[in-house]
Coordinates of C-alpha atoms in Angstrom, one line a residue:
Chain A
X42 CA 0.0 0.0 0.0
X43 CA 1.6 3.3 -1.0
X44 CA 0.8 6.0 1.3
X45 CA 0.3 9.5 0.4
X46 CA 0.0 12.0 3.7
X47 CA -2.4 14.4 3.2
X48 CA -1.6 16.8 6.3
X49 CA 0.0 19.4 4.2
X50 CA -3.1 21.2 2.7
X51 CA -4.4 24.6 3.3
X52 CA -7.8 23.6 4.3
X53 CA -6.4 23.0 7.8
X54 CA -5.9 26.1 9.5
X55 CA -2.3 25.7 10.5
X56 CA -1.1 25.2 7.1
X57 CA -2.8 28.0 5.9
X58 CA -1.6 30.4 8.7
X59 CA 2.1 28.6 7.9
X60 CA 1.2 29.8 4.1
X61 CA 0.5 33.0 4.7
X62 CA 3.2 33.4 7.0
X63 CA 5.9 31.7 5.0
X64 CA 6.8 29.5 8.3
X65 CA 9.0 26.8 6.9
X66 CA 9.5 25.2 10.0
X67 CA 6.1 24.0 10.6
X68 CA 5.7 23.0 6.8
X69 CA 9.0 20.9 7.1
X70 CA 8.2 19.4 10.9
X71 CA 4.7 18.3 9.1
X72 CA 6.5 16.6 6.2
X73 CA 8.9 15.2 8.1
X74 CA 6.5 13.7 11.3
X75 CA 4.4 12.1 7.9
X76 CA 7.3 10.7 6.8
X77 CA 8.5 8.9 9.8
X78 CA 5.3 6.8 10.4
X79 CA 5.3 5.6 7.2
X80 CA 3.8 8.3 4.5
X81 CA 6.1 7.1 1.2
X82 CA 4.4 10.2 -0.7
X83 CA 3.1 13.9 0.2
X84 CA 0.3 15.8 -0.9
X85 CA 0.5 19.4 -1.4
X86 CA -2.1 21.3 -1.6
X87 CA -2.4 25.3 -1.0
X88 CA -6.0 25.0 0.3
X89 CA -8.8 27.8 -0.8
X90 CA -7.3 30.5 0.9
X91 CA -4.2 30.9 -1.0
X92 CA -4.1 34.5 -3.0
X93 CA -0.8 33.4 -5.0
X94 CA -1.3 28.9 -5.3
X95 CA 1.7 29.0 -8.3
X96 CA 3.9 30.9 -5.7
X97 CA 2.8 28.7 -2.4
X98 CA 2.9 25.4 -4.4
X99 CA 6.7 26.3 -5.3
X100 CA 7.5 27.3 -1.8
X101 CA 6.1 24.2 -0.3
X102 CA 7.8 22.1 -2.6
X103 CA 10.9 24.0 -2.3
X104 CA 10.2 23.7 1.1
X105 CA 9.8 20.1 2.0
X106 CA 12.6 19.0 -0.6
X107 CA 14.6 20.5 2.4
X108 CA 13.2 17.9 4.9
X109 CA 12.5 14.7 2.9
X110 CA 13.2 13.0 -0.1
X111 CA 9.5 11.5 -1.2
X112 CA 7.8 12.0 -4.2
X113 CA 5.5 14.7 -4.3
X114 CA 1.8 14.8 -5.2
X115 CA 1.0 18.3 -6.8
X116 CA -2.4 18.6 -5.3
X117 CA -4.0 22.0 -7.0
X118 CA -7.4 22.3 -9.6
X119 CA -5.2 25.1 -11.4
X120 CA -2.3 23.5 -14.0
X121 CA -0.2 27.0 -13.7
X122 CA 0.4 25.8 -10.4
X123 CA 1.0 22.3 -11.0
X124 CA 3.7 23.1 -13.7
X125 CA 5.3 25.2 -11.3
X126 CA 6.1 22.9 -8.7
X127 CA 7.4 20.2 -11.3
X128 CA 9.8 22.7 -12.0
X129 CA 11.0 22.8 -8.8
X130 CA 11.0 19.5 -7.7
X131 CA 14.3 17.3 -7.4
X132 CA 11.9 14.3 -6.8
X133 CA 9.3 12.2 -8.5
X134 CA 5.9 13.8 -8.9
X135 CA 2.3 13.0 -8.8
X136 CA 0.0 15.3 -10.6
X137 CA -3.3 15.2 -8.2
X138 CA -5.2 15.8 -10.7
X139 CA -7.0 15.6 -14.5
X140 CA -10.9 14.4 -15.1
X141 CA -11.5 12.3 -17.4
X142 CA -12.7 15.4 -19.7
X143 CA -10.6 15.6 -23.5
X144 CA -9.6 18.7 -23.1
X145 CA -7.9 18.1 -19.6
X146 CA -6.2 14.8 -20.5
X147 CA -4.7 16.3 -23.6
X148 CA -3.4 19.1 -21.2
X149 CA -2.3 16.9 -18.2
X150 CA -0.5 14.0 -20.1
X151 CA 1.4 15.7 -22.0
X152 CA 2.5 17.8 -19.0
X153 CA 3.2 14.8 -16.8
X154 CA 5.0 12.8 -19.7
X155 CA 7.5 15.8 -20.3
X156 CA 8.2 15.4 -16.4
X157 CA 7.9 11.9 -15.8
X158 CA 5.5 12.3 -13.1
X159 CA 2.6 9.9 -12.4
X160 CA -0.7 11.1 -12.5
X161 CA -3.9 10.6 -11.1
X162 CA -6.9 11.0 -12.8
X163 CA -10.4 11.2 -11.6
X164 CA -13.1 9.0 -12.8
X165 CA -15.5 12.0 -13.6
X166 CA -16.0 14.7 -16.6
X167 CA -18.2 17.5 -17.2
X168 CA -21.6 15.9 -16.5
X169 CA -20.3 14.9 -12.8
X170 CA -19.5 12.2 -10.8
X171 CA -21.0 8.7 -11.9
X172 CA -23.9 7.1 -10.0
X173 CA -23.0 3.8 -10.9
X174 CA -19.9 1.8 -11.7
X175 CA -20.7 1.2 -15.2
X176 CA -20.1 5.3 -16.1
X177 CA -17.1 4.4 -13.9
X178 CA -15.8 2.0 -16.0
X179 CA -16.8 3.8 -19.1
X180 CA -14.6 6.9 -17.8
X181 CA -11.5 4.7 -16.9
X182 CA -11.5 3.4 -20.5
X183 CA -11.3 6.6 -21.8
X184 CA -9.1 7.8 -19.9
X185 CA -6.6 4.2 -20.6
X186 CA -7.5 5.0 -24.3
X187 CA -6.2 8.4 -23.7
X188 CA -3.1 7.5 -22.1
X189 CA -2.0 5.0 -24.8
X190 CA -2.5 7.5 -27.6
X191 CA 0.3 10.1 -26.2
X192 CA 2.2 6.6 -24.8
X193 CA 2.1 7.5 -21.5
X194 CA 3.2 4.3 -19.3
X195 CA -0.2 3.0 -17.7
X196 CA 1.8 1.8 -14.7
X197 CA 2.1 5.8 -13.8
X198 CA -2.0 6.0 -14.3
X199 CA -3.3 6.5 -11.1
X200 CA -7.1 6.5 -11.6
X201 CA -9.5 7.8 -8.7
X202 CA -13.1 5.9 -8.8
X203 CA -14.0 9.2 -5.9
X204 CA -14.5 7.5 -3.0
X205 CA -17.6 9.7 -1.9
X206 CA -18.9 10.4 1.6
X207 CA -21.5 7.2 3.3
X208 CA -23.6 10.3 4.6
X209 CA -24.6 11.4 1.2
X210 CA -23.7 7.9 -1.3
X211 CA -23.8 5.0 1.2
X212 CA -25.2 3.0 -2.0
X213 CA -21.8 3.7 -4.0
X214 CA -19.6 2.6 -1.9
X215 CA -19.3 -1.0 -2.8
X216 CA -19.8 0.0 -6.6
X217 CA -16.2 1.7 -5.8
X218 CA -14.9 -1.2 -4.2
X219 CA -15.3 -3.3 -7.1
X220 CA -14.2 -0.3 -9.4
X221 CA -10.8 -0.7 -8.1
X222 CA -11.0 -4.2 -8.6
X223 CA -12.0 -4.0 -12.6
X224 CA -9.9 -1.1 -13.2
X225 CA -7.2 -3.0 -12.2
X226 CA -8.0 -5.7 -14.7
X227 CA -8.4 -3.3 -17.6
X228 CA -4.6 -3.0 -18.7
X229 CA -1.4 -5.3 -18.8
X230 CA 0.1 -4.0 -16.7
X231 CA -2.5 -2.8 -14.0
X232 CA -3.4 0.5 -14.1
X233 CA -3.1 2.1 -10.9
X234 CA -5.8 3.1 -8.3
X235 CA -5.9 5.8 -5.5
X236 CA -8.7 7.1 -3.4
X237 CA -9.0 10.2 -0.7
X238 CA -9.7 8.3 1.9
X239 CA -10.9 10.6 4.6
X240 CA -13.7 11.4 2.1
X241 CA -15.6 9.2 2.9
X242 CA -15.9 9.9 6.5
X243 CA -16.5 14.4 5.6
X244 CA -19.1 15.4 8.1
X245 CA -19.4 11.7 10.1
X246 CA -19.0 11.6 13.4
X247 CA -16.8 7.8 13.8
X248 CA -14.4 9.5 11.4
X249 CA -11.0 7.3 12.3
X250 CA -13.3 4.0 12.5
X251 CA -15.4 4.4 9.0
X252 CA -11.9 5.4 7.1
X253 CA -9.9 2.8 8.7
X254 CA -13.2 -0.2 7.6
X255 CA -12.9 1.3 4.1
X256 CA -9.2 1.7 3.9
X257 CA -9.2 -2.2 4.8
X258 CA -11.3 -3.2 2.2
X259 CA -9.8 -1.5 0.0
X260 CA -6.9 -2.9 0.6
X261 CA -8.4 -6.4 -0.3
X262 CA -10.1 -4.7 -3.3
X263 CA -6.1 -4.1 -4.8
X264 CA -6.1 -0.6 -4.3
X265 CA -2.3 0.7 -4.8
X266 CA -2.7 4.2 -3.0
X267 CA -4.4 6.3 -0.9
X268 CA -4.0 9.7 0.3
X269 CA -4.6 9.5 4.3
X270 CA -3.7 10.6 7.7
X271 CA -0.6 9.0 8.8
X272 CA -0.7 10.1 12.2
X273 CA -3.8 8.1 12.6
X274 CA -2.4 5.6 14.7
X275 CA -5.5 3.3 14.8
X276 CA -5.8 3.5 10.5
X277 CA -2.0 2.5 10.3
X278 CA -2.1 -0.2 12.2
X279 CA -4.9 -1.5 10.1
X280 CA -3.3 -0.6 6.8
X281 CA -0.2 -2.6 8.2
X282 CA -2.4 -5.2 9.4
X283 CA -4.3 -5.9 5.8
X284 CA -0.9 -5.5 4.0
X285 CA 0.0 -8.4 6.1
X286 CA -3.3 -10.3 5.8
X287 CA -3.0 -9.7 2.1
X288 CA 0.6 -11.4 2.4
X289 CA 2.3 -8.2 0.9
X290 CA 4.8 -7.9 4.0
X291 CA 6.1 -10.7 5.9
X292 CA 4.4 -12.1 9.2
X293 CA 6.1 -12.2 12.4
X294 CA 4.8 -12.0 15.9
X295 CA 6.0 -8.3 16.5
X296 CA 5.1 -6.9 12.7
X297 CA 3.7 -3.9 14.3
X298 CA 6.9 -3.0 15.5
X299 CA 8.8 -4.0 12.8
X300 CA 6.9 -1.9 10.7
X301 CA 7.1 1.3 12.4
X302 CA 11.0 0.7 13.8
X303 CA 11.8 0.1 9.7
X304 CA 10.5 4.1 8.9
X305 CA 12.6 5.9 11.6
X306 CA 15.5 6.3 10.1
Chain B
X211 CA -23.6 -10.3 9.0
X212 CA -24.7 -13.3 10.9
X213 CA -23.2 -12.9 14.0
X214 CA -22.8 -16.5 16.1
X215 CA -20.8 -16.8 19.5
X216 CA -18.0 -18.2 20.3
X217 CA -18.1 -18.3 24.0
X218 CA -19.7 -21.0 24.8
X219 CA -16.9 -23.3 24.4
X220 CA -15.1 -26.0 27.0
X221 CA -11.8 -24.7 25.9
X222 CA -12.4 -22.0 27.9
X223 CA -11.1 -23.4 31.4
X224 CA -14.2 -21.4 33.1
X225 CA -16.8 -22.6 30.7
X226 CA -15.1 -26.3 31.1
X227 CA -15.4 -25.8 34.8
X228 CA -19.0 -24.2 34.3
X229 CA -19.7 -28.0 32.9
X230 CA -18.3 -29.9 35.6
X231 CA -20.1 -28.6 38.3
X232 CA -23.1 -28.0 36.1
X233 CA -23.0 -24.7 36.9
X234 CA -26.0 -23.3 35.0
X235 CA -26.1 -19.8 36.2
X236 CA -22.5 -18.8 34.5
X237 CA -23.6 -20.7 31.3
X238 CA -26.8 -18.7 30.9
X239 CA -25.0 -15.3 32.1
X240 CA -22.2 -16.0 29.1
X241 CA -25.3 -16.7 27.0
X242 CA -27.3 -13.3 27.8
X243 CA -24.0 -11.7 27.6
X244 CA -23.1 -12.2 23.8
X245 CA -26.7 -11.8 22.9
X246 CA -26.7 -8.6 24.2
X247 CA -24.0 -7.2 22.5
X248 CA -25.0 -8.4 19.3
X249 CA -24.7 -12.3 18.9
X250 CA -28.0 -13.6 16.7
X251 CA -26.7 -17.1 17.4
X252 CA -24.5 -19.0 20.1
X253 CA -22.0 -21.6 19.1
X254 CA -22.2 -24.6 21.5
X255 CA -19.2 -26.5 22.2
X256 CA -18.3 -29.3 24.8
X257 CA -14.7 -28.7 24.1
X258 CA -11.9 -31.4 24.3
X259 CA -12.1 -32.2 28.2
X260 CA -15.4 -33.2 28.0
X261 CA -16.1 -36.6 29.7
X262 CA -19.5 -36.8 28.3
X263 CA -20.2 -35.0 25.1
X264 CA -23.6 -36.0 24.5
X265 CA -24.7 -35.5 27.9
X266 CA -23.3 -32.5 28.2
X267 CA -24.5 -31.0 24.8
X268 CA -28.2 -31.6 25.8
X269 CA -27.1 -30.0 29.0
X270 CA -25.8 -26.5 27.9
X271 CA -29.0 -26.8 25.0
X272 CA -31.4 -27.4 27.5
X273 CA -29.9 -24.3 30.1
X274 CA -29.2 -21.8 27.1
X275 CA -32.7 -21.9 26.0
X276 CA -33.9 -21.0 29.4
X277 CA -31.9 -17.4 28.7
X278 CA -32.1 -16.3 24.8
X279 CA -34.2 -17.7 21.9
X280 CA -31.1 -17.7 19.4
X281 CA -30.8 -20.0 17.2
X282 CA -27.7 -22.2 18.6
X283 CA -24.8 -23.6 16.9
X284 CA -24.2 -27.4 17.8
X285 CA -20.1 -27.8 17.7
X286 CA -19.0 -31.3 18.3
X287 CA -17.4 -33.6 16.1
X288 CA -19.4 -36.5 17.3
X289 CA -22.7 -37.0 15.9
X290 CA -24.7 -38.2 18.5
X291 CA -23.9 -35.5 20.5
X292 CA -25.2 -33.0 17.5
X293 CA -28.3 -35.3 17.6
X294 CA -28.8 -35.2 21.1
X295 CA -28.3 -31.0 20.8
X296 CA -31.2 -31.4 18.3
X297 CA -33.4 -33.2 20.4
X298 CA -33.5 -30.8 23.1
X299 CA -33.6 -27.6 21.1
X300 CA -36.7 -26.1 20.4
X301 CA -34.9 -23.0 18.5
X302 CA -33.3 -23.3 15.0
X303 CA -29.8 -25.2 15.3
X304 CA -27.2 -25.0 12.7
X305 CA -25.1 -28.4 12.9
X306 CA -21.0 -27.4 13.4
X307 CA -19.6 -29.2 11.0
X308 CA -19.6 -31.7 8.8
X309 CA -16.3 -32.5 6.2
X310 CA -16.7 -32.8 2.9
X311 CA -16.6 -36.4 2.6
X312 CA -18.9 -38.3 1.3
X313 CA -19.5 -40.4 4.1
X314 CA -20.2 -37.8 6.2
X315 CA -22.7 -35.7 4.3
X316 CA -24.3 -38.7 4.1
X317 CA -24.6 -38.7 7.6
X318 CA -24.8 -35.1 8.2
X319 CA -27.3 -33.6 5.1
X320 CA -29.8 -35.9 6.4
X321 CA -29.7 -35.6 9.9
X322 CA -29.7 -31.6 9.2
X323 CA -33.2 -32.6 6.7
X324 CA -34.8 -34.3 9.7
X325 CA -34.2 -31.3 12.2
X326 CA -35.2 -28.9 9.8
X327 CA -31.4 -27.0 11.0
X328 CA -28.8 -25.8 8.6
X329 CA -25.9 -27.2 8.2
X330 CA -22.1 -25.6 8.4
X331 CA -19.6 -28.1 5.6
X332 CA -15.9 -27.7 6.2
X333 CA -14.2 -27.6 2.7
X334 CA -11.6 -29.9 3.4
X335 CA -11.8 -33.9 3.2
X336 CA -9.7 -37.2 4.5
X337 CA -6.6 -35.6 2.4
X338 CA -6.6 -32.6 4.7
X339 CA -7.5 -29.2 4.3
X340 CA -6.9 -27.6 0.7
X341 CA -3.7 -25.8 -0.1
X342 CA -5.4 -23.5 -2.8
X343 CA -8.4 -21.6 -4.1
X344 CA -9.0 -24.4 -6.6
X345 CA -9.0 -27.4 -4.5
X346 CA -11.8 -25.2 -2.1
X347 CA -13.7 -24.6 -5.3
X348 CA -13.6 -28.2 -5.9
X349 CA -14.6 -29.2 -2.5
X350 CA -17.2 -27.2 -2.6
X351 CA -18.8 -28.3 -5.8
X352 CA -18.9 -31.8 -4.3
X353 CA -20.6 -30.7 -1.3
X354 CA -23.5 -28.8 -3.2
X355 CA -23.8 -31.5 -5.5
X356 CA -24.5 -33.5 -2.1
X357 CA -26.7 -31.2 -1.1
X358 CA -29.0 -31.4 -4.0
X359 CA -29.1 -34.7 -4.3
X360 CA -30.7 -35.1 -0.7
X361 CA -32.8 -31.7 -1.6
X362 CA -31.2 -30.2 0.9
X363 CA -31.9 -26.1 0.6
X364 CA -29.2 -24.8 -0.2
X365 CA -29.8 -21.2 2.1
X366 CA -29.5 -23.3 5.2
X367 CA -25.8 -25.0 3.7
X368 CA -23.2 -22.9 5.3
X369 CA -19.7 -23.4 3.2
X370 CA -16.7 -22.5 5.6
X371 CA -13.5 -22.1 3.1
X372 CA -11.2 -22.9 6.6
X373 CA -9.6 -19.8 7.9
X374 CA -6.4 -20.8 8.9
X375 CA -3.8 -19.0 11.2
X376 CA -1.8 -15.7 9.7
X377 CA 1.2 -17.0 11.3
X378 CA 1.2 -20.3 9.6
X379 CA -1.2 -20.0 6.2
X380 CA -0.1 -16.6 5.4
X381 CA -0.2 -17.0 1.7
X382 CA -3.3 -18.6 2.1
X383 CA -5.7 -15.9 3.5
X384 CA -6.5 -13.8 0.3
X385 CA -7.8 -17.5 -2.0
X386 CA -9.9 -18.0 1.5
X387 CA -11.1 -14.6 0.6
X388 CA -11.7 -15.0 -2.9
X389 CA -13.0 -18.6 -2.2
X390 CA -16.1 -16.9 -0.3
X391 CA -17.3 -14.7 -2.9
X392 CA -16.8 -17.4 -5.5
X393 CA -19.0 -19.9 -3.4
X394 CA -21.5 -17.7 -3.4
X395 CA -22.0 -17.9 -7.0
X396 CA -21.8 -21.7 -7.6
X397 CA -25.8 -21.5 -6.9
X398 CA -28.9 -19.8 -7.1
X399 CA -29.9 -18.7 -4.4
X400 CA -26.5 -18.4 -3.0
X401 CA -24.9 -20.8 -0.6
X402 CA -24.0 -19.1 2.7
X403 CA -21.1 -19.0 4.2
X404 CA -18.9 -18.9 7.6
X405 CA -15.6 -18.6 9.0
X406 CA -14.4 -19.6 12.6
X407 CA -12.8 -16.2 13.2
X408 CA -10.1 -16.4 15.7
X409 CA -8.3 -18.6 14.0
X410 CA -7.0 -16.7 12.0
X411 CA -4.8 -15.0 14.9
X412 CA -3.7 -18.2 17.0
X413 CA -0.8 -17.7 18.5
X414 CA -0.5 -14.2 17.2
X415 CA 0.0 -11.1 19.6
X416 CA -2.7 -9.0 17.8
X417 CA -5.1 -11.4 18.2
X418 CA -8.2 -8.5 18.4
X419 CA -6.4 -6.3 15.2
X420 CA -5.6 -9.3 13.1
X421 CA -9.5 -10.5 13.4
X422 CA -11.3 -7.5 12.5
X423 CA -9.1 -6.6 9.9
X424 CA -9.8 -10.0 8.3
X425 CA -13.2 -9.9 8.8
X426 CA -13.9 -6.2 7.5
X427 CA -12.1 -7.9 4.1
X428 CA -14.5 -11.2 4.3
X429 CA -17.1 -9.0 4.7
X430 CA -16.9 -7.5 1.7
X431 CA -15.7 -10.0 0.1
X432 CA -19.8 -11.2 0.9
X433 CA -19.7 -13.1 4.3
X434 CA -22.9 -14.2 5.5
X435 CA -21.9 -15.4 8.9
X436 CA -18.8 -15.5 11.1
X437 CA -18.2 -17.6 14.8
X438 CA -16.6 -14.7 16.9
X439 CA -15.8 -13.5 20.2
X440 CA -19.2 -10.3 20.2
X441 CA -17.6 -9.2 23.8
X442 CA -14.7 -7.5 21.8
X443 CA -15.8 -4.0 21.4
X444 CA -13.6 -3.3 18.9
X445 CA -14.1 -6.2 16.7
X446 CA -17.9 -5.3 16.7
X447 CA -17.8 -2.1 15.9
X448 CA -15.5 -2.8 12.7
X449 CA -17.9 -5.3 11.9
X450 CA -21.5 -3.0 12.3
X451 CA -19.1 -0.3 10.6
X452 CA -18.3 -2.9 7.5
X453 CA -22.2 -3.4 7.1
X454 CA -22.9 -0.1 7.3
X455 CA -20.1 1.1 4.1
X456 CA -21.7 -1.7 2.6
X457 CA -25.3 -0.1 2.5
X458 CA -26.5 -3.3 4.6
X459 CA -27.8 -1.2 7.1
X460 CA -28.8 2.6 6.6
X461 CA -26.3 5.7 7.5
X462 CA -27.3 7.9 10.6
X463 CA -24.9 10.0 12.6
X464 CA -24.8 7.4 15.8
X465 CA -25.6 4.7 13.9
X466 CA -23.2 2.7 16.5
X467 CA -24.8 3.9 19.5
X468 CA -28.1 2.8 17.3
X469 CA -27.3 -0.7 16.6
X470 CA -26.0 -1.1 20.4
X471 CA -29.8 0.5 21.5
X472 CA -31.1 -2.4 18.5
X473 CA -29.8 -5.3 20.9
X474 CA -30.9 -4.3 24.5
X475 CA -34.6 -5.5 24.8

């Protein structure tokens, strides 16, 4: 399971403040607390209250380059920005993220080609998000088709099925269980598949407990990635646990341990 | 989920004591107990120190039923003990376990006919238990095949793939996952099917982590019933969590809180 934190994002107030004040120190204590409990990637994102997100998405990744080595995952809705902190990257990139909409995919693979970053693309276009898994499938191949036509290597496809909140599309979630699974089956090789996990737990009040049963499913389901909370102690130990279950690490009585004494470095 | 408990078991040195002083009150307070918390069934089980297994079945049967109405889950590997069970019960019984040899399903499908009960089949035979997906598959075929010819209904034929320890059938766990879904499509209706739980963690430290986890998987991999320890909090509310992401029961705010107010009459 390749973990993504998702702490660094201006929706929380801290980061914001941090923005605004240009306080490296708390960005790079963030990156770095993600990183030693196990985050192998870092969103960025400059949340809704940037006034400059080209400028703040180069400082953070300027930034956190300074504290860890992890690929990055360019988390913005505006490609200025997104181009921006490719540029000043030293690592490997994620691009977070096209639709499946033409116009975007011929924008955002190119862009991610020229950089050889990965990218993740949402199942969704114009008309919205699907209501059922067929549309979901129908976007993914679109999106493959896409992908081959500019040769872009489908193992750096990330595709998003939007993992939606069970408050408001409790009759979708299974549908985007089994989305991972087909998407998965669509390409040789796989495709791969991310979800925001704390999605599906926005405005729920068992927040930790309904992310970490989905993230565990999930798991089972083949997802590759999500973006999560790594200092949710409870959700890593059941990401490490599945991982195990799923035989993806090796057992032994104190794995736990072993896990967690294997990312301080 | 069909939740059945595990409890009631003579390898639990109390419950084993419970039975040789015929020690009713503890029996029916371990009975009320799981029920209470959430068990719609109680697994029955002499357990291996057991000087008279028949005797004693009929006993716990008979001292149960003064407590809860649940159906009850008669665990013995001696038939004449499940019969005895079956005599005394006036609630539904589910018959823990037959193999899948043919001698014994010849024993078992009938006796389950003549009780009206349903029956639990362990996919495994005389060669052992099965070392992959296939072989389950296989196993299971023969044991439906069974079933219809004694027109046996298949919604009361529990298939349990074996769930075998982490820490000694690692690379078996995700084939016992697949193995349920794929046993629920061999018919129409659908088989059921069931896992003994805490197996999976013998002799593992994290004993409670390592069974929700699996379960949570199982579960959406379409479990219908699992034999499980309902006094672990945690493990319950992973599992009411699990049916709730899966739309089998509906979303509220305190929907645990809701299903623990469900269970206290």
């Amino acid at each position: 399971m390749f973990i993504i934190g998702e702490l660094i994002n201006g929706m929380y107030k801290k980061v914001a403040e941090a923005l605004l004040e240009k306080d490296a120190t708390y960005i790079r204590a963030l990156a770095g607390a993600q990183v030693e409990v196990g985050a192998q990637a870092l969103d960025v994102n400059c949340g809704p209250m940037s006034r400059d997100i080209v400028g703040d998405l180069r400082w953070l990744v300027e930034n956190i380059q300074k504290e860890v080595d992890v690929p990055l995952c360019l988390d913005s809705t505006k490609i200025q920005a997104i181009e921006e902190g490719l540029k000043g990257a030293r690592v490997k990139c994620i691009i977070n993220s096209s639709s499946a909409d033409k116009e975007k995919l011929d924008l955002y693979i190119p862009l991610a080609k020229k950089y050889q970053a990965s990218l993740i693309v949402l199942t969704m276009d114009k008309k919205g998000v699907p209501g059922n898994k067929d549309r979901r499938l129908e976007l993914a191949a679109q999106i493959i088709e896409a992908a081959y036509a500019y040769e872009f290597p489908v193992q750096d496809l990330y595709l998003d099925p939007i993992l939606l909140p069970v408050n408001v599309a409790q009759n979708q979630l299974f549908d985007i269980l089994e989305s991972v699974k087909d998407f998965k089956s669509m390409t040789t090789p796989s495709v791969k598949t991310v979800v925001g996990l704390s999605n599906i737990s926005q405005g729920s009040k068992e927040r930790s407990l309904i992310n970490r049963t989905f993230l565990v499913m999930a798991q089972s389901y083949g997802l590759d990635a999500a973006i999560l909370d790594p200092l949710d102690g409870e959700l890593m130990n059941s990401l490490i646990t599945a991982d195990l279950v799923l035989n993806k690490t090796i057992y032994c009585g104190s794995y736990l341990e072993a896990y967690k004494k294997s990312k301080i470095k």
